[in-house]
PDB file of C-alpha atoms and ligand atoms in Angstrom:
ATOM      1  CA  MET A   1     134.753   6.945  72.467  1.00 95.00           C
ATOM      2  CA  LYS A   2     136.820   8.819  69.939  1.00 96.00           C
ATOM      3  CA  ILE A   3     136.073  12.542  69.963  1.00 97.00           C
ATOM      4  CA  ARG A   4     135.980  13.051  66.200  1.00 97.00           C
ATOM      5  CA  GLY A   5     133.406  13.565  63.497  1.00 98.00           C
ATOM      6  CA  TYR A   6     129.978  15.168  63.149  1.00 98.00           C
ATOM      7  CA  TRP A   7     127.308  14.411  65.696  1.00 97.00           C
ATOM      8  CA  LEU A   8     123.657  15.249  66.217  1.00 96.00           C
ATOM      9  CA  ALA A   9     123.343  17.885  68.988  1.00 97.00           C
ATOM     10  CA  SER A  10     121.056  17.331  71.964  1.00 97.00           C
ATOM     11  CA  GLY A  11     117.372  18.186  71.697  1.00 94.00           C
ATOM     12  CA  ILE A  12     116.809  17.918  67.977  1.00 90.00           C
ATOM     13  CA  LEU A  13     115.313  14.576  66.891  1.00 83.00           C
ATOM     14  CA  GLY A  14     117.146  12.718  69.665  1.00 73.00           C
ATOM     15  CA  VAL A  15     114.064  11.687  71.608  1.00 80.00           C
ATOM     16  CA  THR A  16     113.068   8.315  70.185  1.00 86.00           C
ATOM     17  CA  ALA A  17     115.073   5.373  68.875  1.00 87.00           C
ATOM     18  CA  ALA A  18     113.279   5.685  65.519  1.00 88.00           C
ATOM     19  CA  THR A  19     114.313   9.315  64.899  1.00 88.00           C
ATOM     20  CA  ILE A  20     117.826   8.674  66.173  1.00 87.00           C
ATOM     21  CA  GLU A  21     118.094   5.799  63.705  1.00 87.00           C
ATOM     22  CA  ARG A  22     117.090   8.094  60.831  1.00 89.00           C
ATOM     23  CA  VAL A  23     119.811  10.544  61.804  1.00 91.00           C
ATOM     24  CA  VAL A  24     122.371   7.757  61.964  1.00 90.00           C
ATOM     25  CA  GLU A  25     121.358   6.533  58.511  1.00 91.00           C
ATOM     26  CA  SER A  26     121.836  10.044  57.160  1.00 93.00           C
ATOM     27  CA  GLY A  27     125.503  10.011  58.127  1.00 95.00           C
ATOM     28  CA  ALA A  28     125.926  11.314  61.692  1.00 96.00           C
ATOM     29  CA  ASP A  29     128.980   9.778  63.397  1.00 96.00           C
ATOM     30  CA  ALA A  30     127.319   9.894  66.813  1.00 95.00           C
ATOM     31  CA  VAL A  31     124.081  11.148  68.310  1.00 94.00           C
ATOM     32  CA  VAL A  32     123.434  13.036  71.501  1.00 95.00           C
ATOM     33  CA  THR A  33     120.013  12.342  72.974  1.00 94.00           C
ATOM     34  CA  LYS A  34     117.559  14.936  74.207  1.00 94.00           C
ATOM     35  CA  SER A  35     118.449  15.866  77.800  1.00 95.00           C
ATOM     36  CA  ILE A  36     116.864  13.369  80.166  1.00 96.00           C
ATOM     37  CA  GLY A  37     116.067  13.964  83.829  1.00 96.00           C
ATOM     38  CA  LEU A  38     115.019  11.813  86.740  1.00 96.00           C
ATOM     39  CA  HIS A  39     111.269  12.201  86.271  1.00 95.00           C
ATOM     40  CA  PRO A  40     109.014  12.727  83.241  1.00 94.00           C
ATOM     41  CA  ARG A  41     108.613  16.415  82.520  1.00 91.00           C
ATOM     42  CA  LYS A  42     106.015  18.098  80.326  1.00 91.00           C
ATOM     43  CA  GLY A  43     107.960  21.234  79.495  1.00 87.00           C
ATOM     44  CA  TYR A  44     106.521  24.687  78.894  1.00 88.00           C
ATOM     45  CA  SER A  45     103.241  25.479  77.233  1.00 89.00           C
ATOM     46  CA  GLY A  46     103.439  26.690  73.642  1.00 91.00           C
ATOM     47  CA  PRO A  47     104.471  28.219  71.486  1.00 95.00           C
ATOM     48  CA  ILE A  48     107.809  26.544  72.179  1.00 94.00           C
ATOM     49  CA  LEU A  49     109.492  27.481  68.892  1.00 95.00           C
ATOM     50  CA  ALA A  50     109.799  30.677  66.881  1.00 96.00           C
ATOM     51  CA  THR A  51     112.047  31.699  64.038  1.00 97.00           C
ATOM     52  CA  SER A  52     113.876  34.975  64.355  1.00 96.00           C
ATOM     53  CA  HIS A  53     116.513  36.687  62.261  1.00 97.00           C
ATOM     54  CA  GLY A  54     117.602  33.497  60.539  1.00 96.00           C
ATOM     55  CA  GLY A  55     117.815  31.562  63.795  1.00 97.00           C
ATOM     56  CA  LEU A  56     115.502  29.511  65.965  1.00 97.00           C
ATOM     57  CA  LEU A  57     114.236  30.437  69.414  1.00 97.00           C
ATOM     58  CA  ASN A  58     113.142  27.546  71.593  1.00 95.00           C
ATOM     59  CA  ALA A  59     111.673  27.236  75.036  1.00 93.00           C
ATOM     60  CA  VAL A  60     110.898  23.548  75.193  1.00 88.00           C
ATOM     61  CA  GLY A  61     111.464  23.467  78.940  1.00 86.00           C
ATOM     62  CA  LEU A  62     113.408  20.200  79.048  1.00 89.00           C
ATOM     63  CA  ALA A  63     110.349  18.112  78.188  1.00 90.00           C
ATOM     64  CA  ASN A  64     111.409  14.474  78.468  1.00 92.00           C
ATOM     65  CA  PRO A  65     110.031  11.075  79.468  1.00 92.00           C
ATOM     66  CA  GLY A  66     112.383  10.578  82.437  1.00 95.00           C
ATOM     67  CA  ILE A  67     115.340   8.214  82.571  1.00 95.00           C
ATOM     68  CA  ASP A  68     113.388   5.035  83.331  1.00 94.00           C
ATOM     69  CA  ALA A  69     111.101   5.381  80.314  1.00 92.00           C
ATOM     70  CA  PHE A  70     113.896   6.610  78.070  1.00 91.00           C
ATOM     71  CA  GLY A  71     115.834   3.474  78.937  1.00 88.00           C
ATOM     72  CA  GLU A  72     113.494   1.566  76.631  1.00 88.00           C
ATOM     73  CA  GLU A  73     114.620   3.735  73.689  1.00 87.00           C
ATOM     74  CA  MET A  74     118.263   3.193  74.668  1.00 87.00           C
ATOM     75  CA  GLU A  75     117.715  -0.577  74.654  1.00 86.00           C
ATOM     76  CA  LEU A  76     116.419  -0.334  71.064  1.00 84.00           C
ATOM     77  CA  LEU A  77     119.589   1.507  70.057  1.00 83.00           C
ATOM     78  CA  LYS A  78     121.999  -1.018  71.542  1.00 80.00           C
ATOM     79  CA  SER A  79     122.358  -2.929  68.292  1.00 77.00           C
ATOM     80  CA  LYS A  80     123.225   0.227  66.327  1.00 75.00           C
ATOM     81  CA  ARG A  81     126.855   0.719  65.539  1.00 79.00           C
ATOM     82  CA  VAL A  82     126.774   4.483  66.031  1.00 84.00           C
ATOM     83  CA  PRO A  83     127.735   5.821  69.467  1.00 91.00           C
ATOM     84  CA  VAL A  84     124.845   7.202  71.502  1.00 94.00           C
ATOM     85  CA  ILE A  85     125.726   9.907  73.987  1.00 96.00           C
ATOM     86  CA  LEU A  86     123.159  10.242  76.714  1.00 96.00           C
ATOM     87  CA  SER A  87     122.507  13.863  77.690  1.00 97.00           C
ATOM     88  CA  ILE A  88     121.285  14.229  81.263  1.00 97.00           C
ATOM     89  CA  PHE A  89     120.343  16.991  83.675  1.00 96.00           C
ATOM     90  CA  GLY A  90     119.402  17.340  87.320  1.00 95.00           C
ATOM     91  CA  ASN A  91     118.089  20.158  89.461  1.00 91.00           C
ATOM     92  CA  THR A  92     120.508  19.214  92.241  1.00 93.00           C
ATOM     93  CA  ILE A  93     123.785  17.306  92.433  1.00 95.00           C
ATOM     94  CA  GLU A  94     122.001  14.404  94.128  1.00 96.00           C
ATOM     95  CA  GLU A  95     119.463  14.302  91.315  1.00 95.00           C
ATOM     96  CA  ILE A  96     121.978  14.334  88.445  1.00 96.00           C
ATOM     97  CA  VAL A  97     124.032  11.656  90.225  1.00 98.00           C
ATOM     98  CA  GLU A  98     120.957   9.452  90.419  1.00 98.00           C
ATOM     99  CA  VAL A  99     120.200   9.994  86.719  1.00 97.00           C
ATOM    100  CA  ALA A 100     123.840   9.191  85.915  1.00 98.00           C
ATOM    101  CA  ARG A 101     123.733   5.987  87.975  1.00 98.00           C
ATOM    102  CA  LYS A 102     120.607   4.867  86.117  1.00 97.00           C
ATOM    103  CA  SER A 103     122.096   5.935  82.758  1.00 96.00           C
ATOM    104  CA  VAL A 104     125.152   3.691  82.853  1.00 95.00           C
ATOM    105  CA  GLN A 105     123.041   0.545  82.815  1.00 94.00           C
ATOM    106  CA  PHE A 106     122.091   1.469  79.212  1.00 93.00           C
ATOM    107  CA  LYS A 107     125.795   1.521  78.270  1.00 93.00           C
ATOM    108  CA  PRO A 108     125.936   4.920  76.519  1.00 95.00           C
ATOM    109  CA  ALA A 109     129.161   5.732  74.667  1.00 95.00           C
ATOM    110  CA  ALA A 110     129.423   8.801  76.913  1.00 97.00           C
ATOM    111  CA  ILE A 111     127.307  11.006  79.120  1.00 98.00           C
ATOM    112  CA  GLU A 112     126.831  14.697  78.316  1.00 98.00           C
ATOM    113  CA  LEU A 113     125.868  16.900  81.243  1.00 98.00           C
ATOM    114  CA  ASN A 114     123.448  19.641  80.330  1.00 96.00           C
ATOM    115  CA  LEU A 115     124.500  22.264  82.851  1.00 94.00           C
ATOM    116  CA  SER A 116     123.314  25.157  80.816  1.00 84.00           C
ATOM    117  CA  CYS A 117     119.783  25.223  79.420  1.00 72.00           C
ATOM    118  CA  PRO A 118     119.183  29.000  79.258  1.00 71.00           C
ATOM    119  CA  HIS A 119     115.454  28.932  79.971  1.00 67.00           C
ATOM    120  CA  ALA A 120     115.213  26.334  82.751  1.00 66.00           C
ATOM    121  CA  GLU A 121     116.160  26.210  86.436  1.00 69.00           C
ATOM    122  CA  ILE A 122     119.410  24.377  85.671  1.00 70.00           C
ATOM    123  CA  GLY A 123     120.582  27.303  83.544  1.00 71.00           C
ATOM    124  CA  GLN A 124     122.616  28.746  86.376  1.00 83.00           C
ATOM    125  CA  ILE A 125     124.967  25.804  86.951  1.00 91.00           C
ATOM    126  CA  ALA A 126     127.388  26.528  84.142  1.00 90.00           C
ATOM    127  CA  HIS A 127     127.597  30.179  85.153  1.00 92.00           C
ATOM    128  CA  SER A 128     129.492  29.101  88.268  1.00 94.00           C
ATOM    129  CA  PRO A 129     132.910  27.414  88.077  1.00 96.00           C
ATOM    130  CA  ASP A 130     132.445  25.988  91.570  1.00 96.00           C
ATOM    131  CA  LEU A 131     129.017  24.433  90.878  1.00 94.00           C
ATOM    132  CA  THR A 132     130.230  23.099  87.549  1.00 97.00           C
ATOM    133  CA  ARG A 133     133.249  21.395  89.153  1.00 97.00           C
ATOM    134  CA  ARG A 134     131.023  19.812  91.806  1.00 96.00           C
ATOM    135  CA  TYR A 135     128.406  18.567  89.332  1.00 97.00           C
ATOM    136  CA  VAL A 136     131.056  17.046  87.059  1.00 98.00           C
ATOM    137  CA  SER A 137     133.140  15.411  89.786  1.00 98.00           C
ATOM    138  CA  SER A 138     130.056  13.964  91.502  1.00 98.00           C
ATOM    139  CA  VAL A 139     128.936  12.314  88.257  1.00 98.00           C
ATOM    140  CA  LYS A 140     132.462  11.110  87.451  1.00 98.00           C
ATOM    141  CA  GLU A 141     132.540   9.307  90.782  1.00 98.00           C
ATOM    142  CA  VAL A 142     129.598   7.079  89.889  1.00 97.00           C
ATOM    143  CA  VAL A 143     130.080   6.334  86.174  1.00 97.00           C
ATOM    144  CA  ASP A 144     132.681   4.413  84.240  1.00 95.00           C
ATOM    145  CA  CYS A 145     132.209   6.128  80.873  1.00 96.00           C
ATOM    146  CA  GLN A 146     133.404   9.454  79.482  1.00 98.00           C
ATOM    147  CA  VAL A 147     131.618  12.560  80.759  1.00 98.00           C
ATOM    148  CA  PHE A 148     131.254  15.726  78.685  1.00 98.00           C
ATOM    149  CA  ALA A 149     130.245  19.066  80.240  1.00 98.00           C
ATOM    150  CA  LYS A 150     128.044  21.300  78.106  1.00 97.00           C
ATOM    151  CA  LEU A 151     128.736  24.983  78.642  1.00 97.00           C
ATOM    152  CA  THR A 152     126.813  28.169  78.064  1.00 96.00           C
ATOM    153  CA  PRO A 153     127.870  31.280  76.139  1.00 95.00           C
ATOM    154  CA  ASN A 154     125.696  33.223  78.594  1.00 92.00           C
ATOM    155  CA  ALA A 155     128.349  32.764  81.333  1.00 94.00           C
ATOM    156  CA  SER A 156     130.466  35.831  81.936  1.00 94.00           C
ATOM    157  CA  ASP A 157     133.683  33.760  81.842  1.00 97.00           C
ATOM    158  CA  ILE A 158     133.201  30.542  79.882  1.00 97.00           C
ATOM    159  CA  VAL A 159     136.909  29.702  80.115  1.00 98.00           C
ATOM    160  CA  ALA A 160     136.830  29.709  83.935  1.00 98.00           C
ATOM    161  CA  VAL A 161     133.798  27.406  83.805  1.00 98.00           C
ATOM    162  CA  GLY A 162     135.518  25.158  81.248  1.00 98.00           C
ATOM    163  CA  LYS A 163     138.606  24.899  83.442  1.00 98.00           C
ATOM    164  CA  ALA A 164     136.436  24.006  86.422  1.00 98.00           C
ATOM    165  CA  ALA A 165     134.781  21.247  84.373  1.00 98.00           C
ATOM    166  CA  GLU A 166     138.222  19.950  83.466  1.00 98.00           C
ATOM    167  CA  ASP A 167     139.316  20.079  87.141  1.00 98.00           C
ATOM    168  CA  GLY A 168     136.187  18.126  88.023  1.00 98.00           C
ATOM    169  CA  GLY A 169     137.278  15.368  85.641  1.00 98.00           C
ATOM    170  CA  ALA A 170     135.323  16.153  82.454  1.00 98.00           C
ATOM    171  CA  ASP A 171     136.687  14.194  79.501  1.00 98.00           C
ATOM    172  CA  ALA A 172     135.641  16.983  77.109  1.00 98.00           C
ATOM    173  CA  VAL A 173     133.655  20.187  77.112  1.00 98.00           C
ATOM    174  CA  VAL A 174     130.844  20.984  74.694  1.00 98.00           C
ATOM    175  CA  ALA A 175     130.381  24.597  73.595  1.00 98.00           C
ATOM    176  CA  ILE A 176     127.829  26.100  73.168  1.00 98.00           C
ATOM    177  CA  ASN A 177     124.275  25.749  74.376  1.00 97.00           C
ATOM    178  CA  THR A 178     121.775  28.357  73.143  1.00 97.00           C
ATOM    179  CA  LEU A 179     121.885  32.100  73.850  1.00 96.00           C
ATOM    180  CA  ARG A 180     119.117  33.683  75.894  1.00 95.00           C
ATOM    181  CA  GLY A 181     116.792  35.553  73.606  1.00 96.00           C
ATOM    182  CA  MET A 182     113.192  36.500  72.922  1.00 97.00           C
ATOM    183  CA  LYS A 183     110.751  37.631  70.256  1.00 98.00           C
ATOM    184  CA  ILE A 184     107.825  40.018  70.662  1.00 98.00           C
ATOM    185  CA  ASP A 185     104.741  39.915  68.439  1.00 97.00           C
ATOM    186  CA  ILE A 186     104.230  43.531  67.393  1.00 97.00           C
ATOM    187  CA  HIS A 187     100.521  43.048  66.614  1.00 97.00           C
ATOM    188  CA  GLN A 188      99.553  41.057  69.671  1.00 96.00           C
ATOM    189  CA  ILE A 189     101.944  43.224  71.682  1.00 98.00           C
ATOM    190  CA  ARG A 190     103.307  40.368  73.764  1.00 97.00           C
ATOM    191  CA  PRO A 191     106.164  37.841  73.768  1.00 97.00           C
ATOM    192  CA  VAL A 192     105.750  35.052  71.223  1.00 97.00           C
ATOM    193  CA  LEU A 193     107.086  32.126  73.257  1.00 97.00           C
ATOM    194  CA  GLY A 194     104.934  30.620  76.000  1.00 95.00           C
ATOM    195  CA  ASN A 195     107.889  30.972  78.365  1.00 94.00           C
ATOM    196  CA  LYS A 196     108.633  34.483  77.003  1.00 95.00           C
ATOM    197  CA  ILE A 197     112.419  33.831  77.113  1.00 95.00           C
ATOM    198  CA  GLY A 198     114.011  31.151  74.963  1.00 95.00           C
ATOM    199  CA  GLY A 199     117.327  29.984  73.626  1.00 96.00           C
ATOM    200  CA  LEU A 200     118.609  31.165  70.250  1.00 98.00           C
ATOM    201  CA  SER A 201     120.296  28.611  67.990  1.00 98.00           C
ATOM    202  CA  GLY A 202     121.155  28.226  64.330  1.00 98.00           C
ATOM    203  CA  HIS A 203     123.334  30.182  61.935  1.00 97.00           C
ATOM    204  CA  PRO A 204     123.246  33.561  63.770  1.00 98.00           C
ATOM    205  CA  VAL A 205     124.953  32.082  66.863  1.00 98.00           C
ATOM    206  CA  PHE A 206     127.847  30.638  64.877  1.00 98.00           C
ATOM    207  CA  PRO A 207     130.371  33.467  65.487  1.00 98.00           C
ATOM    208  CA  VAL A 208     129.649  33.280  69.226  1.00 98.00           C
ATOM    209  CA  ALA A 209     130.305  29.533  69.201  1.00 98.00           C
ATOM    210  CA  VAL A 210     133.550  30.031  67.276  1.00 98.00           C
ATOM    211  CA  ARG A 211     134.740  32.574  69.841  1.00 98.00           C
ATOM    212  CA  CYS A 212     133.927  30.234  72.741  1.00 98.00           C
ATOM    213  CA  VAL A 213     135.651  27.246  71.132  1.00 98.00           C
ATOM    214  CA  TYR A 214     138.670  29.420  70.253  1.00 98.00           C
ATOM    215  CA  ASP A 215     139.040  30.639  73.842  1.00 98.00           C
ATOM    216  CA  LEU A 216     138.375  27.265  75.485  1.00 98.00           C
ATOM    217  CA  SER A 217     140.653  25.184  73.321  1.00 98.00           C
ATOM    218  CA  GLN A 218     143.626  27.445  74.054  1.00 97.00           C
ATOM    219  CA  SER A 219     143.157  27.175  77.817  1.00 98.00           C
ATOM    220  CA  LEU A 220     142.070  23.557  78.295  1.00 98.00           C
ATOM    221  CA  THR A 221     143.866  20.278  77.760  1.00 98.00           C
ATOM    222  CA  VAL A 222     140.703  18.193  77.246  1.00 98.00           C
ATOM    223  CA  PRO A 223     139.057  18.176  73.801  1.00 98.00           C
ATOM    224  CA  VAL A 224     136.472  20.790  72.892  1.00 98.00           C
ATOM    225  CA  ILE A 225     133.344  19.691  71.036  1.00 98.00           C
ATOM    226  CA  GLY A 226     132.045  22.631  68.970  1.00 98.00           C
ATOM    227  CA  VAL A 227     128.340  23.267  68.502  1.00 98.00           C
ATOM    228  CA  GLY A 228     126.316  26.313  67.537  1.00 98.00           C
ATOM    229  CA  GLY A 229     125.106  27.334  64.119  1.00 98.00           C
ATOM    230  CA  VAL A 230     127.149  24.889  62.062  1.00 98.00           C
ATOM    231  CA  THR A 231     125.237  24.630  58.779  1.00 98.00           C
ATOM    232  CA  THR A 232     127.795  24.218  55.983  1.00 98.00           C
ATOM    233  CA  TRP A 233     131.138  22.465  55.503  1.00 98.00           C
ATOM    234  CA  GLU A 234     132.821  25.879  55.580  1.00 98.00           C
ATOM    235  CA  ASP A 235     131.374  26.414  59.078  1.00 98.00           C
ATOM    236  CA  ALA A 236     132.746  23.019  60.137  1.00 98.00           C
ATOM    237  CA  ILE A 237     136.218  23.891  58.883  1.00 98.00           C
ATOM    238  CA  GLU A 238     136.116  27.235  60.714  1.00 98.00           C
ATOM    239  CA  MET A 239     135.008  25.470  63.907  1.00 98.00           C
ATOM    240  CA  HIS A 240     137.891  22.995  63.619  1.00 98.00           C
ATOM    241  CA  LEU A 241     140.352  25.825  62.982  1.00 98.00           C
ATOM    242  CA  ALA A 242     139.044  27.498  66.153  1.00 98.00           C
ATOM    243  CA  GLY A 243     139.860  24.320  68.086  1.00 98.00           C
ATOM    244  CA  ALA A 244     136.946  21.881  67.878  1.00 98.00           C
ATOM    245  CA  ASP A 245     137.955  18.211  67.852  1.00 98.00           C
ATOM    246  CA  ALA A 246     134.412  17.103  67.025  1.00 98.00           C
ATOM    247  CA  ILE A 247     131.339  19.047  65.925  1.00 98.00           C
ATOM    248  CA  GLN A 248     127.672  18.750  66.794  1.00 98.00           C
ATOM    249  CA  ILE A 249     124.923  19.946  64.496  1.00 98.00           C
ATOM    250  CA  GLY A 250     121.436  20.801  65.735  1.00 98.00           C
ATOM    251  CA  THR A 251     119.234  23.427  64.142  1.00 98.00           C
ATOM    252  CA  ALA A 252     120.613  22.888  60.620  1.00 97.00           C
ATOM    253  CA  VAL A 253     119.105  19.397  60.719  1.00 95.00           C
ATOM    254  CA  VAL A 254     115.661  20.998  60.479  1.00 92.00           C
ATOM    255  CA  GLU A 255     116.480  21.995  56.889  1.00 91.00           C
ATOM    256  CA  GLY A 256     117.377  18.424  55.954  1.00 93.00           C
ATOM    257  CA  LEU A 257     119.164  15.405  57.345  1.00 93.00           C
ATOM    258  CA  ASP A 258     121.617  15.459  54.461  1.00 96.00           C
ATOM    259  CA  VAL A 259     123.570  18.127  56.366  1.00 97.00           C
ATOM    260  CA  PHE A 260     125.867  15.443  57.818  1.00 97.00           C
ATOM    261  CA  SER A 261     126.873  13.992  54.462  1.00 97.00           C
ATOM    262  CA  ARG A 262     127.217  17.466  52.906  1.00 98.00           C
ATOM    263  CA  VAL A 263     129.500  18.656  55.708  1.00 98.00           C
ATOM    264  CA  LYS A 264     131.598  15.486  55.689  1.00 98.00           C
ATOM    265  CA  GLU A 265     132.038  15.570  51.923  1.00 98.00           C
ATOM    266  CA  GLY A 266     133.014  19.262  51.968  1.00 98.00           C
ATOM    267  CA  VAL A 267     135.520  18.794  54.782  1.00 98.00           C
ATOM    268  CA  LYS A 268     137.099  15.847  52.968  1.00 98.00           C
ATOM    269  CA  ASP A 269     137.506  17.862  49.749  1.00 98.00           C
ATOM    270  CA  TYR A 270     138.903  20.868  51.643  1.00 98.00           C
ATOM    271  CA  LEU A 271     141.524  18.759  53.417  1.00 98.00           C
ATOM    272  CA  LYS A 272     142.598  17.207  50.140  1.00 98.00           C
ATOM    273  CA  GLU A 273     142.746  20.528  48.297  1.00 98.00           C
ATOM    274  CA  MET A 274     144.719  22.207  51.090  1.00 97.00           C
ATOM    275  CA  GLY A 275     147.157  19.303  51.434  1.00 97.00           C
ATOM    276  CA  PHE A 276     146.168  18.185  54.948  1.00 97.00           C
ATOM    277  CA  ARG A 277     146.174  14.468  55.731  1.00 97.00           C
ATOM    278  CA  ASN A 278     143.406  14.540  58.328  1.00 97.00           C
ATOM    279  CA  VAL A 279     141.253  16.770  60.510  1.00 98.00           C
ATOM    280  CA  SER A 280     143.712  16.652  63.446  1.00 97.00           C
ATOM    281  CA  GLU A 281     146.074  18.797  61.429  1.00 97.00           C
ATOM    282  CA  ILE A 282     143.599  21.690  61.355  1.00 98.00           C
ATOM    283  CA  VAL A 283     142.177  21.499  64.904  1.00 98.00           C
ATOM    284  CA  GLY A 284     143.161  24.773  66.564  1.00 98.00           C
ATOM    285  CA  ALA A 285     145.339  25.708  63.590  1.00 97.00           C
ATOM    286  CA  SER A 286     144.039  29.307  63.637  1.00 97.00           C
ATOM    287  CA  TRP A 287     145.662  30.043  66.998  1.00 96.00           C
ATOM    288  CA  ARG A 288     148.581  27.634  66.729  1.00 92.00           C
ATOM    289  CA  SER A 289     149.802  29.508  63.662  1.00 77.00           C
ATOM    290  CA  THR A 290     149.075  33.050  64.949  1.00 63.00           C
ATOM    291  CA  PRO A 291     151.867  34.734  66.930  1.00 58.00           C
TER     292      PRO A 291
HETATM  293  C1  FMN B   1     114.571  22.689  69.882  1.00 57.35           C
HETATM  294  C2  FMN B   1     115.880  22.587  70.617  1.00 57.35           C
HETATM  295  C3  FMN B   1     115.960  21.791  71.761  1.00 57.35           C
HETATM  296  C4  FMN B   1     117.170  21.694  72.447  1.00 57.35           C
HETATM  297  N1  FMN B   1     117.240  20.883  73.554  1.00 57.35           N
HETATM  298  C5  FMN B   1     118.428  20.708  74.181  1.00 57.35           C
HETATM  299  C6  FMN B   1     118.540  19.787  75.255  1.00 57.35           C
HETATM  300  O1  FMN B   1     117.589  19.089  75.649  1.00 57.35           O
HETATM  301  N2  FMN B   1     119.754  19.684  75.864  1.00 57.35           N
HETATM  302  C7  FMN B   1     120.865  20.404  75.478  1.00 57.35           C
HETATM  303  O2  FMN B   1     121.936  20.241  76.063  1.00 57.35           O
HETATM  304  N3  FMN B   1     120.776  21.262  74.438  1.00 57.35           N
HETATM  305  C8  FMN B   1     119.596  21.427  73.793  1.00 57.35           C
HETATM  306  N4  FMN B   1     119.524  22.284  72.726  1.00 57.35           N
HETATM  307  C9  FMN B   1     120.718  23.044  72.321  1.00 57.35           C
HETATM  308  C10 FMN B   1     121.473  22.351  71.167  1.00 57.35           C
HETATM  309  O3  FMN B   1     121.929  21.070  71.539  1.00 57.35           O
HETATM  310  C11 FMN B   1     122.682  23.204  70.708  1.00 57.35           C
HETATM  311  O4  FMN B   1     123.580  23.343  71.782  1.00 57.35           O
HETATM  312  C12 FMN B   1     122.270  24.590  70.229  1.00 57.35           C
HETATM  313  O5  FMN B   1     121.024  24.542  69.562  1.00 57.35           O
HETATM  314  C13 FMN B   1     123.293  25.216  69.305  1.00 57.35           C
HETATM  315  O6  FMN B   1     123.541  24.400  68.197  1.00 57.35           O
HETATM  316  P1  FMN B   1     122.759  24.563  66.781  1.00 57.35           P
HETATM  317  O7  FMN B   1     122.828  26.009  66.413  1.00 57.35           O
HETATM  318  O8  FMN B   1     123.515  23.656  65.832  1.00 57.35           O
HETATM  319  O9  FMN B   1     121.365  24.104  67.020  1.00 57.35           O
HETATM  320  C14 FMN B   1     118.314  22.406  72.013  1.00 57.35           C
HETATM  321  C15 FMN B   1     118.221  23.199  70.867  1.00 57.35           C
HETATM  322  C16 FMN B   1     117.037  23.285  70.161  1.00 57.35           C
HETATM  323  C17 FMN B   1     116.972  24.144  68.924  1.00 57.35           C
END
């Protein structure tokens, strides 16, 4: 698939065919599903969401119906013209390979590997370049579609992990997943989230995402898909200038599905006003033009 445009990020409304369809109708160029594992998983007990400082903390715990059940939703989406990217995870290489094998029968446009959920067991994979390379190359061996590796800003060296994903055969990297965070209720005197620790997303993480995309896109040859806090068309432009070929939007969708059309309209007007012919001309322009 072409790595361009504005996509729904994994985990937000991407769980059933019906909600995915609504997102598509609202203007998303592609949708990434909720991360799906081998077996059904309940996730953590609540509360699983909390707002904090203009962002959203979540500790959903990778709740999902499992790949076999989710296949039914994928079947319903087959007739849709918008690309569906299947996000998958596995607690071991063997497990993610099995999920990937099962996934390809649903003919996703691409597979996104969630190697980086900050509040689940799999959170450690994308901290290690070696593990990341092995996860990616093992999946690449058994699928015939593009594979994207989703990275974490919580890694001490995200560029080393991105390079390892590229070495392993990733067709693109996705940056960023959420940042580890928490909220404490000052009256109940205890953490708000059921899991105590969650992942922070939304507008406050945007500068972190921009930094990660900026660093990755200068060091990698594969495309970088930017995600993290994008809420307005100005954010999208900044993310492209940092080096994002395509952009995913997650938390901002909660405020309204019109975010996709607003962002696309704003980007189009900006390009015209600034005299650019298309988005490719601005991807990475901030570092290409800086000595
Ligand atoms: C409620 C919620 C659930 C999420 N679930 C997933 C998931 O299943 N897999 C995944 O790779 N990322 C998941 N994410 C992370 C998002 O895909 C995205 O990387 C992150 O939220 C930053 O983008 P945003 O600020 O636009 O939301 C989730 C985020 C939220 C808020």
